[in-house]
């Protein structure tokens, strides 16, 4: 941690902003004026809070409540069971998957939406191990991964008779590796891992890849098809703004779909789901990733929320994200904090993590003053920058309030 100094951007008492804060304010105004995504902010229910927790729960798109009112009163209330066909409920998992596909660089028919991220990690990882064959007895999992991924990887390894091996992205991958589970962006630090290089490394070793995209889907280009990723999963309630607990997605590479052996075969993934036969015959394509009856209310809220992406380029989102996080880091550079998130654009997701003393108490105070981020044990402040609704003025205000709290 750096030695405490008088924060350059702190404003206290009745004193006006000094030269440094004036220059930053002018820069923020200039960047906001040139922001091609600025109009997207009006699509969200955003108040005067600086909301920097979209990497945990995305903001509500304004039009979603009206859509859900229609779903509840007409599709469920009036049409009832008829809505499975007349309102398109039955095909929603694949239809919504096709809307997410361009945001993660996938082809139509390769993404299905449903279940939680945890369930989809289990499906993908076990299928990857089964695909790799019996001679490969190691399951590699990112040692710094989100805890649930580690728990599931451990269970999947035990259930398939494999051995769990902690793995640091970039370490050598041996000839016994069946599958490698990696988080695209580290949830604590915001570090972006090199998906193309690590996927190629795993394939050179003969291992299958399973990527967790929870902190990258909707924040930056992923390129699943371009880089030959085998399996990928991700949540939809962060940068995709699908709502609390909205269903996750599962990607299966086209060449693997015919052999995708799900450990959770359900009636919804049957080739003839209404045949009710005792024998299981898997469906073809993305529906093979389904299990049981989909959560229609959450599914349709997500589908509606994805409307905010109409006409939006994920490359433009990434470009703004990098400038936005650069600007925030510039604003906080004189504060008594340690930067945890990598400085390099190639290694940075869409969040900034800072380390400071009493971080939990600091975050509580920030929230009480209208700057919402979050805290991770033991001493990390996380600030998620969602380019569709966070501006440069927001970043400056967050830095100023952080300076006041730390000062």
Coordinates of C-alpha atoms in Angstrom, one line a residue:
X1 CA 0.0 0.0 0.0
X2 CA 1.3 3.5 -0.8
X3 CA 1.9 6.0 1.9
X4 CA -1.2 8.2 2.6
X5 CA -1.1 11.5 0.9
X6 CA -3.6 14.4 0.6
X7 CA -5.8 13.1 -2.2
X8 CA -5.4 15.4 -5.2
X9 CA -9.1 15.1 -6.1
X10 CA -10.6 15.5 -2.6
X11 CA -13.0 18.4 -2.0
X12 CA -13.7 19.2 1.7
X13 CA -15.5 22.0 3.5
X14 CA -16.4 25.0 1.4
X15 CA -13.2 25.0 -0.6
X16 CA -13.7 24.9 -4.4
X17 CA -12.1 22.3 -6.6
X18 CA -8.4 22.8 -7.2
X19 CA -6.6 22.7 -10.6
X20 CA -6.3 18.9 -10.6
X21 CA -10.0 18.3 -10.1
X22 CA -10.9 21.1 -12.5
X23 CA -8.8 19.4 -15.2
X24 CA -10.3 16.1 -14.5
X25 CA -13.8 17.5 -14.6
X26 CA -13.1 19.1 -17.9
X27 CA -11.7 15.9 -19.3
X28 CA -14.8 14.0 -18.0
X29 CA -17.1 16.4 -19.7
X30 CA -15.2 16.1 -23.0
X31 CA -15.2 12.3 -22.9
X32 CA -19.0 12.2 -22.1
X33 CA -19.7 14.6 -24.9
X34 CA -17.9 12.3 -27.4
X35 CA -19.3 9.1 -26.0
X36 CA -21.2 7.2 -28.8
X37 CA -22.9 5.0 -26.2
X38 CA -24.1 7.9 -24.0
X39 CA -27.7 7.6 -25.2
X40 CA -27.9 4.0 -24.0
X41 CA -28.1 5.4 -20.4
X42 CA -31.6 6.6 -21.0
X43 CA -32.6 3.0 -21.6
X44 CA -32.0 2.1 -18.0
X45 CA -33.7 2.9 -14.7
X46 CA -30.8 4.9 -13.3
X47 CA -31.2 7.5 -10.5
X48 CA -28.5 9.9 -9.2
X49 CA -26.6 7.0 -7.6
X50 CA -23.2 6.2 -9.2
X51 CA -23.8 2.5 -9.8
X52 CA -20.6 0.6 -10.2
X53 CA -21.8 -2.8 -9.2
X54 CA -23.1 -4.0 -12.6
X55 CA -20.5 -6.8 -12.4
X56 CA -22.7 -8.2 -9.7
X57 CA -26.2 -7.2 -10.8
X58 CA -26.9 -5.1 -13.9
X59 CA -29.3 -2.2 -13.8
X60 CA -32.9 -2.6 -14.9
X61 CA -33.8 -1.7 -18.5
X62 CA -36.8 0.7 -18.3
X63 CA -39.0 -1.2 -20.7
X64 CA -38.8 -4.6 -18.9
X65 CA -41.5 -4.0 -16.3
X66 CA -44.1 -3.3 -19.1
X67 CA -43.1 -6.4 -20.9
X68 CA -43.3 -8.5 -17.7
X69 CA -46.8 -7.0 -17.0
X70 CA -47.8 -8.3 -20.4
X71 CA -46.3 -11.7 -19.8
X72 CA -48.0 -12.1 -16.4
X73 CA -51.4 -10.7 -17.3
X74 CA -51.9 -11.9 -20.9
X75 CA -49.5 -14.8 -21.6
X76 CA -49.9 -16.4 -18.2
X77 CA -53.1 -14.9 -17.0
X78 CA -55.2 -15.1 -20.1
X79 CA -53.6 -17.6 -22.5
X80 CA -52.3 -19.8 -19.7
X81 CA -51.1 -23.2 -21.1
X82 CA -51.6 -22.0 -24.7
X83 CA -48.6 -19.7 -24.3
X84 CA -46.1 -22.6 -24.6
X85 CA -46.9 -22.5 -28.3
X86 CA -48.8 -19.3 -29.0
X87 CA -46.4 -17.0 -27.1
X88 CA -43.3 -19.0 -28.0
X89 CA -42.4 -20.1 -24.5
X90 CA -41.2 -23.5 -25.6
X91 CA -38.5 -22.2 -28.0
X92 CA -37.4 -19.4 -25.6
X93 CA -34.1 -21.2 -24.5
X94 CA -32.8 -21.4 -28.0
X95 CA -34.3 -18.0 -29.2
X96 CA -32.7 -16.1 -26.3
X97 CA -29.5 -18.1 -26.8
X98 CA -29.3 -16.9 -30.4
X99 CA -29.6 -13.3 -29.1
X100 CA -26.7 -13.8 -26.7
X101 CA -24.5 -15.6 -29.3
X102 CA -23.3 -12.5 -31.2
X103 CA -22.2 -10.9 -27.9
X104 CA -19.9 -13.8 -27.2
X105 CA -18.8 -14.5 -30.7
X106 CA -20.8 -17.6 -31.3
X107 CA -22.8 -18.9 -34.2
X108 CA -26.6 -19.3 -34.2
X109 CA -27.7 -22.6 -32.7
X110 CA -24.8 -23.0 -30.4
X111 CA -26.0 -21.3 -27.2
X112 CA -28.9 -22.4 -25.1
X113 CA -30.3 -20.5 -22.1
X114 CA -31.5 -22.1 -18.9
X115 CA -30.5 -23.3 -15.4
X116 CA -27.9 -21.5 -13.3
X117 CA -24.2 -21.0 -14.1
X118 CA -23.3 -23.6 -11.5
X119 CA -25.5 -26.2 -13.2
X120 CA -24.1 -25.4 -16.6
X121 CA -20.5 -25.6 -15.4
X122 CA -21.3 -29.1 -14.2
X123 CA -22.9 -30.1 -17.5
X124 CA -20.0 -28.7 -19.5
X125 CA -17.2 -30.0 -17.4
X126 CA -18.5 -33.5 -17.1
X127 CA -19.3 -33.6 -20.8
X128 CA -15.7 -32.3 -21.5
X129 CA -14.2 -35.0 -19.4
X130 CA -16.3 -37.7 -21.1
X131 CA -15.3 -36.4 -24.5
X132 CA -11.6 -36.4 -23.6
X133 CA -11.7 -40.2 -23.0
X134 CA -10.7 -42.6 -20.2
X135 CA -6.9 -42.2 -20.6
X136 CA -6.9 -38.6 -19.3
X137 CA -7.5 -38.6 -15.6
X138 CA -6.9 -34.9 -14.6
X139 CA -9.4 -32.0 -14.3
X140 CA -7.6 -28.7 -14.2
X141 CA -9.3 -25.8 -12.5
X142 CA -8.2 -22.2 -12.2
X143 CA -6.8 -22.0 -8.7
X144 CA -8.2 -18.5 -8.2
X145 CA -11.6 -19.3 -9.6
X146 CA -15.0 -18.3 -8.3
X147 CA -15.5 -20.8 -5.4
X148 CA -18.5 -22.5 -6.8
X149 CA -16.6 -23.4 -10.0
X150 CA -14.0 -25.1 -7.8
X151 CA -16.6 -26.9 -5.7
X152 CA -18.3 -28.3 -8.9
X153 CA -15.0 -29.2 -10.5
X154 CA -14.0 -31.2 -7.4
X155 CA -17.4 -33.0 -7.5
X156 CA -17.2 -33.6 -11.2
X157 CA -13.7 -35.0 -10.8
X158 CA -14.7 -37.4 -8.1
X159 CA -17.9 -38.5 -10.0
X160 CA -15.9 -39.3 -13.1
X161 CA -13.0 -41.0 -11.4
X162 CA -10.6 -38.1 -12.2
X163 CA -8.2 -36.1 -10.1
X164 CA -8.6 -32.4 -9.5
X165 CA -5.5 -30.4 -10.2
X166 CA -5.2 -26.7 -9.3
X167 CA -4.1 -24.7 -12.3
X168 CA -2.8 -21.2 -12.8
X169 CA -3.6 -19.8 -16.3
X170 CA -0.5 -20.0 -18.3
X171 CA 1.1 -23.0 -16.4
X172 CA 2.1 -26.0 -18.5
X173 CA -0.7 -28.5 -19.2
X174 CA 0.3 -32.1 -19.1
X175 CA -0.7 -35.0 -21.3
X176 CA -3.1 -36.4 -18.6
X177 CA -5.4 -33.3 -18.6
X178 CA -8.9 -34.1 -19.7
X179 CA -10.4 -30.6 -19.3
X180 CA -9.4 -27.2 -18.1
X181 CA -11.9 -24.8 -16.4
X182 CA -10.9 -21.2 -16.5
X183 CA -12.6 -17.9 -15.6
X184 CA -12.2 -15.4 -18.4
X185 CA -12.0 -12.5 -16.0
X186 CA -11.0 -13.0 -12.4
X187 CA -13.9 -11.9 -10.2
X188 CA -11.6 -10.4 -7.5
X189 CA -8.9 -8.7 -9.4
X190 CA -10.6 -8.0 -12.7
X191 CA -7.7 -9.7 -14.5
X192 CA -8.6 -10.7 -18.1
X193 CA -7.0 -14.1 -19.1
X194 CA -5.8 -14.7 -22.6
X195 CA -8.6 -16.9 -24.0
X196 CA -7.1 -17.4 -27.5
X197 CA -3.7 -18.4 -26.2
X198 CA -4.9 -20.5 -23.3
X199 CA -7.4 -22.4 -25.5
X200 CA -4.7 -23.1 -28.0
X201 CA -2.4 -24.3 -25.3
X202 CA -5.0 -26.7 -23.9
X203 CA -5.7 -28.0 -27.4
X204 CA -2.1 -28.6 -28.1
X205 CA -2.0 -30.7 -24.9
X206 CA -5.1 -32.6 -26.1
X207 CA -7.4 -31.2 -23.3
X208 CA -10.9 -29.7 -23.7
X209 CA -11.6 -26.2 -22.6
X210 CA -14.5 -24.9 -20.4
X211 CA -14.6 -21.1 -20.1
X212 CA -16.6 -19.2 -17.4
X213 CA -17.7 -16.0 -19.0
X214 CA -19.6 -14.5 -16.1
X215 CA -17.5 -11.4 -15.9
X216 CA -16.9 -10.9 -19.6
X217 CA -20.1 -11.6 -21.5
X218 CA -21.5 -8.2 -22.4
X219 CA -18.4 -6.4 -21.4
X220 CA -15.9 -7.3 -24.1
X221 CA -15.5 -9.4 -27.3
X222 CA -15.0 -13.1 -26.5
X223 CA -14.7 -14.9 -29.8
X224 CA -15.9 -18.4 -28.9
X225 CA -16.2 -19.6 -32.5
X226 CA -13.1 -17.7 -33.8
X227 CA -10.8 -19.2 -31.1
X228 CA -12.2 -22.8 -31.1
X229 CA -13.5 -22.8 -27.5
X230 CA -15.1 -26.2 -26.7
X231 CA -17.5 -25.3 -24.0
X232 CA -18.5 -22.0 -22.3
X233 CA -21.0 -20.9 -19.6
X234 CA -22.0 -17.6 -18.3
X235 CA -24.6 -15.7 -16.2
X236 CA -26.9 -13.1 -17.6
X237 CA -27.6 -10.9 -14.6
X238 CA -24.3 -8.9 -14.7
X239 CA -23.3 -7.1 -17.9
X240 CA -26.3 -8.5 -19.8
X241 CA -28.8 -7.0 -17.3
X242 CA -31.2 -9.9 -17.2
X243 CA -32.3 -9.4 -13.6
X244 CA -31.5 -11.1 -10.3
X245 CA -31.1 -14.9 -10.8
X246 CA -31.8 -14.7 -14.5
X247 CA -31.0 -18.0 -16.3
X248 CA -27.5 -18.7 -17.4
X249 CA -26.3 -19.8 -20.8
X250 CA -24.3 -22.8 -22.2
X251 CA -22.2 -22.9 -25.3
X252 CA -21.2 -26.1 -27.1
X253 CA -18.9 -26.0 -30.1
X254 CA -20.8 -27.1 -33.2
X255 CA -18.4 -30.0 -33.9
X256 CA -19.0 -31.3 -30.3
X257 CA -22.8 -31.0 -30.3
X258 CA -23.5 -34.5 -31.8
X259 CA -21.4 -36.1 -29.1
X260 CA -22.4 -33.8 -26.2
X261 CA -23.0 -36.2 -23.4
X262 CA -24.9 -34.3 -20.7
X263 CA -24.7 -35.7 -17.2
X264 CA -28.2 -34.3 -16.6
X265 CA -30.4 -35.6 -19.3
X266 CA -34.0 -34.3 -18.8
X267 CA -37.2 -34.5 -20.7
X268 CA -36.7 -31.0 -22.2
X269 CA -33.5 -32.3 -23.9
X270 CA -35.2 -35.4 -25.4
X271 CA -35.5 -35.7 -29.1
X272 CA -39.2 -36.3 -28.5
X273 CA -40.0 -34.6 -25.2
X274 CA -43.7 -35.3 -25.3
X275 CA -43.2 -39.0 -26.3
X276 CA -42.6 -39.8 -22.7
X277 CA -40.6 -42.9 -23.6
X278 CA -38.5 -44.6 -20.9
X279 CA -35.4 -44.6 -23.1
X280 CA -33.5 -41.3 -23.5
X281 CA -32.7 -40.1 -27.0
X282 CA -31.0 -36.7 -27.0
X283 CA -32.1 -33.9 -29.1
X284 CA -29.9 -32.4 -31.8
X285 CA -28.2 -29.1 -31.6
X286 CA -28.4 -26.6 -28.7
X287 CA -31.6 -28.1 -27.2
X288 CA -29.4 -31.0 -26.0
X289 CA -28.2 -28.7 -23.3
X290 CA -31.6 -28.3 -21.8
X291 CA -32.8 -30.3 -18.7
X292 CA -36.3 -29.6 -17.4
X293 CA -39.0 -27.0 -17.7
X294 CA -37.4 -23.5 -18.2
X295 CA -38.0 -20.6 -15.8
X296 CA -40.2 -18.7 -18.2
X297 CA -40.7 -15.5 -16.2
X298 CA -37.0 -14.9 -15.7
X299 CA -36.3 -16.1 -19.3
X300 CA -38.7 -13.6 -20.8
X301 CA -37.4 -10.8 -18.6
X302 CA -33.9 -11.6 -19.9
X303 CA -35.1 -11.7 -23.5
X304 CA -36.7 -8.3 -23.1
X305 CA -33.6 -6.8 -21.4
X306 CA -31.5 -7.9 -24.3
X307 CA -33.3 -5.3 -26.4
X308 CA -30.9 -2.7 -25.1
X309 CA -28.2 -4.3 -27.2
X310 CA -30.0 -3.7 -30.5
X311 CA -27.6 -1.7 -32.7
X312 CA -24.8 -1.7 -30.1
X313 CA -21.4 -3.0 -31.0
X314 CA -19.6 -5.1 -28.4
X315 CA -16.4 -3.6 -29.8
X316 CA -17.6 -0.1 -29.0
X317 CA -18.5 -1.3 -25.5
X318 CA -15.0 -2.6 -25.0
X319 CA -13.4 0.6 -26.3
X320 CA -15.4 2.7 -23.9
X321 CA -14.7 0.3 -21.0
X322 CA -11.0 0.7 -21.4
X323 CA -11.1 4.5 -21.6
X324 CA -13.5 4.6 -18.7
X325 CA -11.4 2.4 -16.4
X326 CA -8.2 4.3 -17.5
X327 CA -9.9 7.5 -16.5
X328 CA -11.0 6.2 -13.1
X329 CA -7.5 4.9 -12.4
X330 CA -6.2 8.4 -13.3
X331 CA -8.6 9.9 -10.9
X332 CA -7.6 7.7 -8.0
X333 CA -3.9 7.5 -8.6
X334 CA -3.0 9.8 -5.7
X335 CA -5.3 8.1 -3.1
X336 CA -3.9 5.8 -0.4
X337 CA -5.0 2.6 -2.3
X338 CA -3.2 -0.2 -4.1
X339 CA -4.3 -0.9 -7.7
X340 CA -5.1 -4.6 -8.0
X341 CA -6.5 -4.7 -11.5
X342 CA -3.7 -4.9 -14.2
X343 CA -2.8 -1.7 -15.9
X344 CA -2.4 -3.4 -19.3
X345 CA -5.5 -3.3 -21.5
X346 CA -4.8 -6.8 -22.6
X347 CA -5.2 -8.1 -19.1
X348 CA -8.0 -5.9 -17.8
X349 CA -11.7 -6.8 -17.8
X350 CA -14.4 -4.1 -17.1
X351 CA -13.8 -3.6 -13.4
X352 CA -11.3 -1.9 -11.2
X353 CA -10.2 -3.5 -8.0
X354 CA -8.4 -1.5 -5.3
X355 CA -6.9 -2.6 -2.0
X356 CA -7.0 -0.4 1.1
X357 CA -7.3 -0.7 4.8
X358 CA -10.7 -1.3 6.3
X359 CA -12.1 -1.9 2.9
X360 CA -15.4 -3.2 4.1
X361 CA -16.1 -0.1 6.2
X362 CA -14.9 2.1 3.3
X363 CA -17.4 0.5 0.9
X364 CA -20.3 0.9 3.3
X365 CA -19.5 4.5 3.6
X366 CA -19.2 4.9 -0.2
X367 CA -22.6 3.3 -0.6
X368 CA -24.1 5.6 2.1
X369 CA -22.8 8.6 0.0
X370 CA -24.3 7.3 -3.3
X371 CA -21.4 5.4 -4.8
X372 CA -22.3 1.7 -5.1
X373 CA -19.5 -0.8 -5.6
X374 CA -18.8 -3.9 -3.6
X375 CA -16.3 -5.4 -1.2
X376 CA -14.4 -8.7 -1.4
X377 CA -12.6 -10.3 1.5
X378 CA -10.2 -9.4 2.9
X379 CA -9.4 -5.9 1.7
X380 CA -10.6 -5.4 -1.9
X381 CA -12.9 -2.7 -3.2
X382 CA -14.5 -3.6 -6.6
X383 CA -15.9 -1.1 -9.0
X384 CA -17.7 -2.5 -12.1
X385 CA -17.9 -0.2 -15.1
X386 CA -20.9 -1.0 -17.4
X387 CA -20.4 1.1 -20.5
X388 CA -24.0 1.1 -21.5
X389 CA -25.0 3.3 -18.5
X390 CA -21.9 4.5 -16.7
X391 CA -20.3 7.7 -17.8
X392 CA -17.1 9.6 -17.2
X393 CA -18.7 12.0 -14.9
X394 CA -19.8 9.0 -12.8
X395 CA -16.2 7.8 -12.6
X396 CA -15.0 11.2 -11.4
X397 CA -17.7 11.5 -8.8
X398 CA -16.9 8.0 -7.5
X399 CA -13.2 8.9 -7.2
X400 CA -14.0 12.2 -5.5
X401 CA -16.2 10.5 -2.9
X402 CA -13.6 7.8 -2.4
X403 CA -11.0 10.5 -1.7
X404 CA -13.3 12.1 0.8
X405 CA -13.9 8.8 2.6
X406 CA -10.2 7.9 2.7
X407 CA -9.1 11.5 3.4

